[in-house]
XYZ file of C-alpha atoms in Angstrom:
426
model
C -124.781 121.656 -65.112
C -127.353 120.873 -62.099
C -127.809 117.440 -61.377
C -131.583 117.094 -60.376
C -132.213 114.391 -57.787
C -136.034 113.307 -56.566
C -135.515 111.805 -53.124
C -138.473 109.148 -52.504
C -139.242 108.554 -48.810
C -140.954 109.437 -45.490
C -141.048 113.169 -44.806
C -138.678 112.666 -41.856
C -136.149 110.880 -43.761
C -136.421 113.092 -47.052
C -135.506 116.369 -44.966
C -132.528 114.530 -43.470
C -131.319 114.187 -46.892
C -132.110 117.701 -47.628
C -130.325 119.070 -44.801
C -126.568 117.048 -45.758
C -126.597 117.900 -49.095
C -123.483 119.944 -49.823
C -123.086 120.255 -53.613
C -123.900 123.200 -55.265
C -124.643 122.006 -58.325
C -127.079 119.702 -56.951
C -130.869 120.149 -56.758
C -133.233 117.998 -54.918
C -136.743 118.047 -54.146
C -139.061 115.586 -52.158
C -141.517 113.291 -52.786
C -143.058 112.458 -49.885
C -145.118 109.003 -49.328
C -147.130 107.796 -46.286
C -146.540 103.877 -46.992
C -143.171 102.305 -49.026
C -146.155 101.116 -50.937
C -146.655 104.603 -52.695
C -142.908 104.958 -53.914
C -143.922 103.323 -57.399
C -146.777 106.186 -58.190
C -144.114 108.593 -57.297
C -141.477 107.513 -59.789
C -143.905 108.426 -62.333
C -144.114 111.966 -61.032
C -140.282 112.191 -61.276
C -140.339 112.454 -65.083
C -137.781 115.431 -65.233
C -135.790 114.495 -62.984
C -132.150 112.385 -63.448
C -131.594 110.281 -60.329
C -134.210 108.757 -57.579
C -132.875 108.334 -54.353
C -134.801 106.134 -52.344
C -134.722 106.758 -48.626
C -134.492 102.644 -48.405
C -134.640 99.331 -49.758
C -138.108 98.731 -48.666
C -139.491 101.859 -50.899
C -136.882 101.038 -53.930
C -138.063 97.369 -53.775
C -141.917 98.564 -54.518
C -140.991 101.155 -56.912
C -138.106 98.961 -58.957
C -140.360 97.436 -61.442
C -141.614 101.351 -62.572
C -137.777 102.392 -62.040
C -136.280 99.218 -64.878
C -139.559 100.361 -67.077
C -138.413 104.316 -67.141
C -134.578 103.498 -67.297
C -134.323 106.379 -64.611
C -131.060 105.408 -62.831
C -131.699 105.014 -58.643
C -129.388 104.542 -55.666
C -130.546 103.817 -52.047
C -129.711 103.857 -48.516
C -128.183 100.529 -47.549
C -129.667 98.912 -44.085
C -126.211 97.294 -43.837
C -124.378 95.789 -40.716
C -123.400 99.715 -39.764
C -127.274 100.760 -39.614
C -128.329 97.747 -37.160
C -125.234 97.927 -35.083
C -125.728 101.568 -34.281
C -129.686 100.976 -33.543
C -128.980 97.862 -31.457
C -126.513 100.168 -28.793
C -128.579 102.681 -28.826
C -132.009 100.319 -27.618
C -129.221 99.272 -25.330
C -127.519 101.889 -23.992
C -130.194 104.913 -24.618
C -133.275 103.030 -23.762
C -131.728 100.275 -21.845
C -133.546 97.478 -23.586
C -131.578 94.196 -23.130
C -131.210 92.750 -27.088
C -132.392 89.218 -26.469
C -135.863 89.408 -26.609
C -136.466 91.475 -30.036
C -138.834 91.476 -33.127
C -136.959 92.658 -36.404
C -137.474 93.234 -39.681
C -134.953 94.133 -41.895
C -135.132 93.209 -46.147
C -132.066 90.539 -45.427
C -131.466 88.366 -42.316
C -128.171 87.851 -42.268
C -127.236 91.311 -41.217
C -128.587 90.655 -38.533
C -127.277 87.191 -37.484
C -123.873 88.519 -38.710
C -123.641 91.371 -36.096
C -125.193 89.252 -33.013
C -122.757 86.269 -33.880
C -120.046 89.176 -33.601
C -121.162 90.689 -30.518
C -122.119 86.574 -29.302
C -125.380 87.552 -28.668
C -127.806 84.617 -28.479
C -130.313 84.687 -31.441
C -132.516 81.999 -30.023
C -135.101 84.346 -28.875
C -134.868 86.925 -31.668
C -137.586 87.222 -34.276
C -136.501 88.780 -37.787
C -138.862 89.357 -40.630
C -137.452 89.605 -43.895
C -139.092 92.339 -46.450
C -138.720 92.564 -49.546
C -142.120 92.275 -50.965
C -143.934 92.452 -47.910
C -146.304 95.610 -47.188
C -146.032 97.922 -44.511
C -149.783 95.770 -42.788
C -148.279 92.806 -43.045
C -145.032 93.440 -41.323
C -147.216 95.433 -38.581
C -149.005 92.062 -38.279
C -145.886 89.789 -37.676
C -144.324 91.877 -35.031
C -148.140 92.830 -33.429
C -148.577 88.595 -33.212
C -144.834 87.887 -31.463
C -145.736 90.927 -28.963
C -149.268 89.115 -28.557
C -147.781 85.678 -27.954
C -145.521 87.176 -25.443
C -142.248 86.397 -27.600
C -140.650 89.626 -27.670
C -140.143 92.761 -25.107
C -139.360 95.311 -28.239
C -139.887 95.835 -31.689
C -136.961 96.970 -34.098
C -138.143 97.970 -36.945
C -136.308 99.623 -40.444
C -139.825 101.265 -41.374
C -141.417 104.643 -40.744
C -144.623 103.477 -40.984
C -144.819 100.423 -39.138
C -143.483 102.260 -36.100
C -146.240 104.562 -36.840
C -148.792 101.444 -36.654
C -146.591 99.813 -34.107
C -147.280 103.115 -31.753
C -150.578 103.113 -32.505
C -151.038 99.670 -31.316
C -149.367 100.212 -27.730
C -146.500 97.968 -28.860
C -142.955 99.235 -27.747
C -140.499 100.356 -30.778
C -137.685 102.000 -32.203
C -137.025 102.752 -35.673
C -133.321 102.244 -37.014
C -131.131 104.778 -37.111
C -129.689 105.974 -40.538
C -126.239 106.570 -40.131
C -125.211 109.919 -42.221
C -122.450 108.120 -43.492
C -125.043 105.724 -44.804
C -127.078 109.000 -46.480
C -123.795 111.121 -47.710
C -122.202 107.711 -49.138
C -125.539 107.410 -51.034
C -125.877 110.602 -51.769
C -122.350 110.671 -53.504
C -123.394 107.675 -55.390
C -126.486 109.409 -56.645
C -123.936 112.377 -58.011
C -121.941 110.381 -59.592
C -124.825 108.635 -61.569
C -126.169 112.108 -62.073
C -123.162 113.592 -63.909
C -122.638 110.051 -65.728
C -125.862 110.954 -67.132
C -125.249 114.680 -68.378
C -122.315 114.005 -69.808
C -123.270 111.081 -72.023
C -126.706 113.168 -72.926
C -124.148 115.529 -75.194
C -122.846 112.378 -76.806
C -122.835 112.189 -81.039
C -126.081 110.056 -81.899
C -126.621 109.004 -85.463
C -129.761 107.663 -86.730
C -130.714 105.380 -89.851
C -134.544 105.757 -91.316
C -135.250 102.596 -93.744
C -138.410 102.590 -96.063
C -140.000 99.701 -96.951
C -142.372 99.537 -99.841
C -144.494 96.539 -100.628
C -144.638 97.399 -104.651
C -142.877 99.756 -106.939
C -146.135 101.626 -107.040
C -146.510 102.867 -103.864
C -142.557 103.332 -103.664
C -143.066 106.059 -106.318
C -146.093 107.873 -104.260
C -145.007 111.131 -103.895
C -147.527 111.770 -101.682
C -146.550 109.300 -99.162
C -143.106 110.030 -99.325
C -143.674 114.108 -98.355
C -146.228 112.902 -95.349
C -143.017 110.518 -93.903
C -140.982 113.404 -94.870
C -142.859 115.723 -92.794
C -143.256 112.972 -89.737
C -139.307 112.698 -89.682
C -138.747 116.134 -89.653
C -141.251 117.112 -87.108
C -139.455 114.072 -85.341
C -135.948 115.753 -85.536
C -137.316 119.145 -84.239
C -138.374 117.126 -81.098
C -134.592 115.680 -80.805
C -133.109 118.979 -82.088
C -132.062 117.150 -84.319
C -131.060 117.242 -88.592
C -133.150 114.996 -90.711
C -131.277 114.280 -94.343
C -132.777 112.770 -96.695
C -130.291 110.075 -98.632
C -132.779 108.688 -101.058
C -136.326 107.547 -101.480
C -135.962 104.993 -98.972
C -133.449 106.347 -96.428
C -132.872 109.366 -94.244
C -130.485 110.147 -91.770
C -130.636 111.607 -88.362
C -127.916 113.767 -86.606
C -128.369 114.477 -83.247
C -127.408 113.618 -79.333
C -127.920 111.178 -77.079
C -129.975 113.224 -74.770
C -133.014 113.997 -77.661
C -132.715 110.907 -77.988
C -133.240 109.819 -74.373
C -135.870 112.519 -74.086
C -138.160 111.573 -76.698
C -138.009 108.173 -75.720
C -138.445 107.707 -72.207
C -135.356 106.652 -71.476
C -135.048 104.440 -74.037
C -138.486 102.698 -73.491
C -141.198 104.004 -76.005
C -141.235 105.672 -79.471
C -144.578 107.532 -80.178
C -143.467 108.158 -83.540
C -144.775 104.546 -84.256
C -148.373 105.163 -83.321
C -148.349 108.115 -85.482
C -146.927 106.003 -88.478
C -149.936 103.044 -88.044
C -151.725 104.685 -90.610
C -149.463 104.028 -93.131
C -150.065 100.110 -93.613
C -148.493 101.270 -97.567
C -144.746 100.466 -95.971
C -142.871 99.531 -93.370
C -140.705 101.955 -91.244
C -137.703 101.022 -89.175
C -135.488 103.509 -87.025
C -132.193 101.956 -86.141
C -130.172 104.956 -84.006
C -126.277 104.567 -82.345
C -124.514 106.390 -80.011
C -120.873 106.724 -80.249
C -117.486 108.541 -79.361
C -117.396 110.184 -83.401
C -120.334 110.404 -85.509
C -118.254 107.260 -87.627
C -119.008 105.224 -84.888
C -122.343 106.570 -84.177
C -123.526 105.581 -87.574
C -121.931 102.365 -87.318
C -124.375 101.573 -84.412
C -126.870 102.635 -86.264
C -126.488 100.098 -88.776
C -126.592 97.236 -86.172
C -129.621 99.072 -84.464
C -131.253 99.376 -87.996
C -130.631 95.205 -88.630
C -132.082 94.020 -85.281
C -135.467 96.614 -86.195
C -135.394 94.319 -89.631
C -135.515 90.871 -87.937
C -138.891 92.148 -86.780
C -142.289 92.262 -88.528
C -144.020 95.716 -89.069
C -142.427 99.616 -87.615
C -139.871 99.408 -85.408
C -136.901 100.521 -83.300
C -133.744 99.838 -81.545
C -130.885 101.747 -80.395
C -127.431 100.608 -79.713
C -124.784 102.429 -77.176
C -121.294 102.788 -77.817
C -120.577 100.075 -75.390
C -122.220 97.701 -77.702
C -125.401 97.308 -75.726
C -128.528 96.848 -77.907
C -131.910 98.288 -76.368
C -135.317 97.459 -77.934
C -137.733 96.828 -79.739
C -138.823 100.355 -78.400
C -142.746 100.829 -77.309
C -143.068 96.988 -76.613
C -144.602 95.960 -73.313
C -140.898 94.810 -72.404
C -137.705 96.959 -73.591
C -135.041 94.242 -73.403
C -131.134 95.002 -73.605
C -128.534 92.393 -74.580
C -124.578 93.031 -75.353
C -123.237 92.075 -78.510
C -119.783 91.934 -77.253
C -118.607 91.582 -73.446
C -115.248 92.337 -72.145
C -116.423 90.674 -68.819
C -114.381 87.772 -68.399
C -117.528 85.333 -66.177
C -119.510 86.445 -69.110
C -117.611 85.124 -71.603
C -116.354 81.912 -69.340
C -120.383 80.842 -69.497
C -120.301 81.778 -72.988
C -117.711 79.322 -73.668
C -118.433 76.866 -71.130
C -121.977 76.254 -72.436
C -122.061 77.234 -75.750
C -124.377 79.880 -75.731
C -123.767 83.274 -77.274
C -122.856 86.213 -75.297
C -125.971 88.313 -76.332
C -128.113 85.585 -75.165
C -126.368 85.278 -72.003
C -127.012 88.660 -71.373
C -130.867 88.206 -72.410
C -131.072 86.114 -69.645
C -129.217 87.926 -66.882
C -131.793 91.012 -67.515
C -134.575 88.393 -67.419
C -133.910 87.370 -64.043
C -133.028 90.875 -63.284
C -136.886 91.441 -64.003
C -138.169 88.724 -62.423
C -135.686 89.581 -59.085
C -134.135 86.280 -59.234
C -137.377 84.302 -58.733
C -137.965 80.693 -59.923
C -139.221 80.273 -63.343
C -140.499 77.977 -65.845
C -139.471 77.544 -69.496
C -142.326 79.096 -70.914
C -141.793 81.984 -68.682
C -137.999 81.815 -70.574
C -139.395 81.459 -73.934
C -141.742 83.919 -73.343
C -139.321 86.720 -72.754
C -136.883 85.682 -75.418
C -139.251 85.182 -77.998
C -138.008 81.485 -78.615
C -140.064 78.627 -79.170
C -140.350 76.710 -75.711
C -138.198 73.588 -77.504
C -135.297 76.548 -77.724
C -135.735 77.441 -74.171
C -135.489 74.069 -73.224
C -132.440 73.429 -75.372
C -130.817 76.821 -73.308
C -131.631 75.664 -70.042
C -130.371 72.539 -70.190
C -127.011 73.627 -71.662
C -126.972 75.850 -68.416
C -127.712 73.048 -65.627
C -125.349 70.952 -67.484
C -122.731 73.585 -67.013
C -123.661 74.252 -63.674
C -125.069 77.449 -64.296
C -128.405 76.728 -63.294
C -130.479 74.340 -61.142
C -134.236 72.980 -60.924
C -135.599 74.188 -58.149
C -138.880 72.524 -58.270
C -141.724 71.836 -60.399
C -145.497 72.760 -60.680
C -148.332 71.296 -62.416
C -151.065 74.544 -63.414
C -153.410 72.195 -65.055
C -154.303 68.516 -63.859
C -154.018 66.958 -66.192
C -150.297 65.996 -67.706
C -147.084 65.885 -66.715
C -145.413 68.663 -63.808
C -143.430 71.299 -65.366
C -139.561 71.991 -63.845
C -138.987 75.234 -62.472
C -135.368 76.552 -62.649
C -133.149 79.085 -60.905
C -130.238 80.466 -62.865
C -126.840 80.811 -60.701
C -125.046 82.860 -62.941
């Protein structure tokens, strides 16, 4: 099967990766941006498509919000110690620019520092910007003022379109080279995600369809029953997928894992549940499973269906066969937990501080969304959908352990007492 890849990046770089592409049963296509900035409007063009492969970290860091809310799996090019080293001989050797008086940016320092403490270069009058949230102006802005102050001789920068500005500007500077092993190591990577993908998208999915009528009386509309009826099975046609109908209350649905991936975004939204507002007469909840034999698929199901009945009104969830739970689908936020971890840190933390192993994981993906930032509580509580006493209760068990820290502490109104702000160090 073709593996279709959507490389994200500047035209330059996005017809390098073009050109070293060897596999024949891969097919990529570019989409081109002017500024990093852009990446996350592309993502949403790349709809069809089964990997992103971001030309960089500085594009993938501005798209990765849009990439976690598709579920569309993404690799990038590393700017690793290789990627520096190479650019700093050639400035060197090629343009014969001595390395002590340079402006950098790269998204982590200690590359940098790493490599010059190997090749004892003296990092006194080097000047590195770090970007990861940074845009493309205000990096042109930090090397521009060092060139201004008479700091630096040269400008070394990991972005196509700050040397653009950087040019522009008079201001000497060299864009880093991309190794190809740095591009064919990626694009292997990419592959392999790629034909993860297609082969899961054949696997057995089972899904359970649970009625819920308020009265007797409206649980014997036959009316209501065909129009649900009808939904479902316009629903499996969308999967290509069987609908059975087990009773009054239940059906089942037979399908695969890629229907069900299509018709929900990977794994993000349901629009079946708009469609079944209307029908404030009961209460529908989809549970689905994926699975190695349609036994275990169904199994899942089950689980997926119980986790859509802890929650008021129509819902959703879907469970993998590795025991990951996604949902409630078509929320603002899609979370995924694990029910069960084979992971032996995982389980250390779970024992160590008394907190379950689905909740640890509830809190991994929540500082996975918020990139490892600070946080409050509330924030916590917020996500979990906990009371902020239970957040509390969970953060304290973790700084006791050791497995987080406060980090601070702000005070949004002014009146009462400052809030703590924590960093998990799991």
């Amino acid at each position: 099967m073709v593996i279709k890849i959507a490389v994200i990046g500047s035209e330059k770089m996005a017809d390098k990766v073009l050109r070293l592409n060897s596999h024949a049963n891969v097919q990529i296509r570019s989409l081109i941006y002017d500024k990093p900035e852009e990446s996350a409007k592309l993502v949403k063009m790349a709809q069809n498509d089964d990997v992103l492969f971001f030309t960089g970290p500085f594009p993938y860091f501005f798209a990765k919000d849009e990439i976690e809310k598709r579920g569309i799996p993404a690799v990038y090019i590393p700017l690793d110690e290789l990627v520096f080293t190479v650019s700093l001989y050639y400035i060197r050797d090629t343009l014969c620019i001595h390395p002590d008086r340079l402006s950098i940016d790269i998204p982590y320092r200690e590359v940098v520092l790493h490599v010059l403490d190997e090749l004892n270069i003296d990092a006194a009058r080097i000047y590195i910007k770090e970007h990861e949230h940074y845009r493309t102006d205000e990096i042109v802005k930090f090397h521009h003022e060092q060139w201004k102050a008479g700091n630096v001789d040269f400008v070394l920068t990991s972005v196509q379109s700050v040397h653009k500005k950087l040019e522009q500007l008079g201001i000497p500077s060299f864009r880093m080279i991309i190794p190809k092993k740095n591009i064919l190591d990626t694009l292997q990577h990419a592959v392999a995600k790629g034909e993860l993908l297609l082969s899961q998208a054949s696997q057995i999915a089972a899904g359970i369809v649970q009625i819920d009528y308020p009265d007797e009386a409206q649980a014997a509309d036959t009316e209501l029953h065909a129009k649900l009826h009808e939904l479902l099975l316009d629903l499996g046609k969308k999967m290509n997928a069987s609908v059975k109908r087990i009773d009054d209350r239940t059906f089942m649905i037979y399908g695969t894992r890629g229907g069900i991936r299509q018709i929900t975004g990977n794994y993000h939204v349901f629009p079946i549940l708009d469609q079944l507002k209307p029908f404030t007469q009961a209460i529908i909840r989809f549970g689905f499973g994926f699975g190695v034999t349609a036994l275990e698929s169904e199994e899942h199901a089950q689980i997926g269906l119980y986790h859509a009945k802890k929650h008021a009104g129509h819902g959703a969830y879907i469970v993998t066969e590795n025991k990951k739970v996604i949902g409630p689908l078509h929320h603002k936020t899609t979370k995924t937990f694990q029910l069960q971890s084979d992971d032996e840190h995982l389980l250390t933390v779970a024992k160590q501080t008394g907190i379950s192993v689905s909740s640890i994981t509830k809190i991994i993906d929540f500082i996975h969304l918020r990139h490892n930032r600070i946080f409050s509580a509330s924030d916590l509580a917020d996500y979990l959908q906990l009371s902020k006493r239970s957040a509390e209760r969970l953060l304290k068990k973790l700084v006791d352990s050791g497995y987080a820290e406060i980090s601070g502490e702000e005070q949004p109104y002014q009146k009462g007492r400052p809030r703590a702000l924590y960093k998990i160090l799991l």
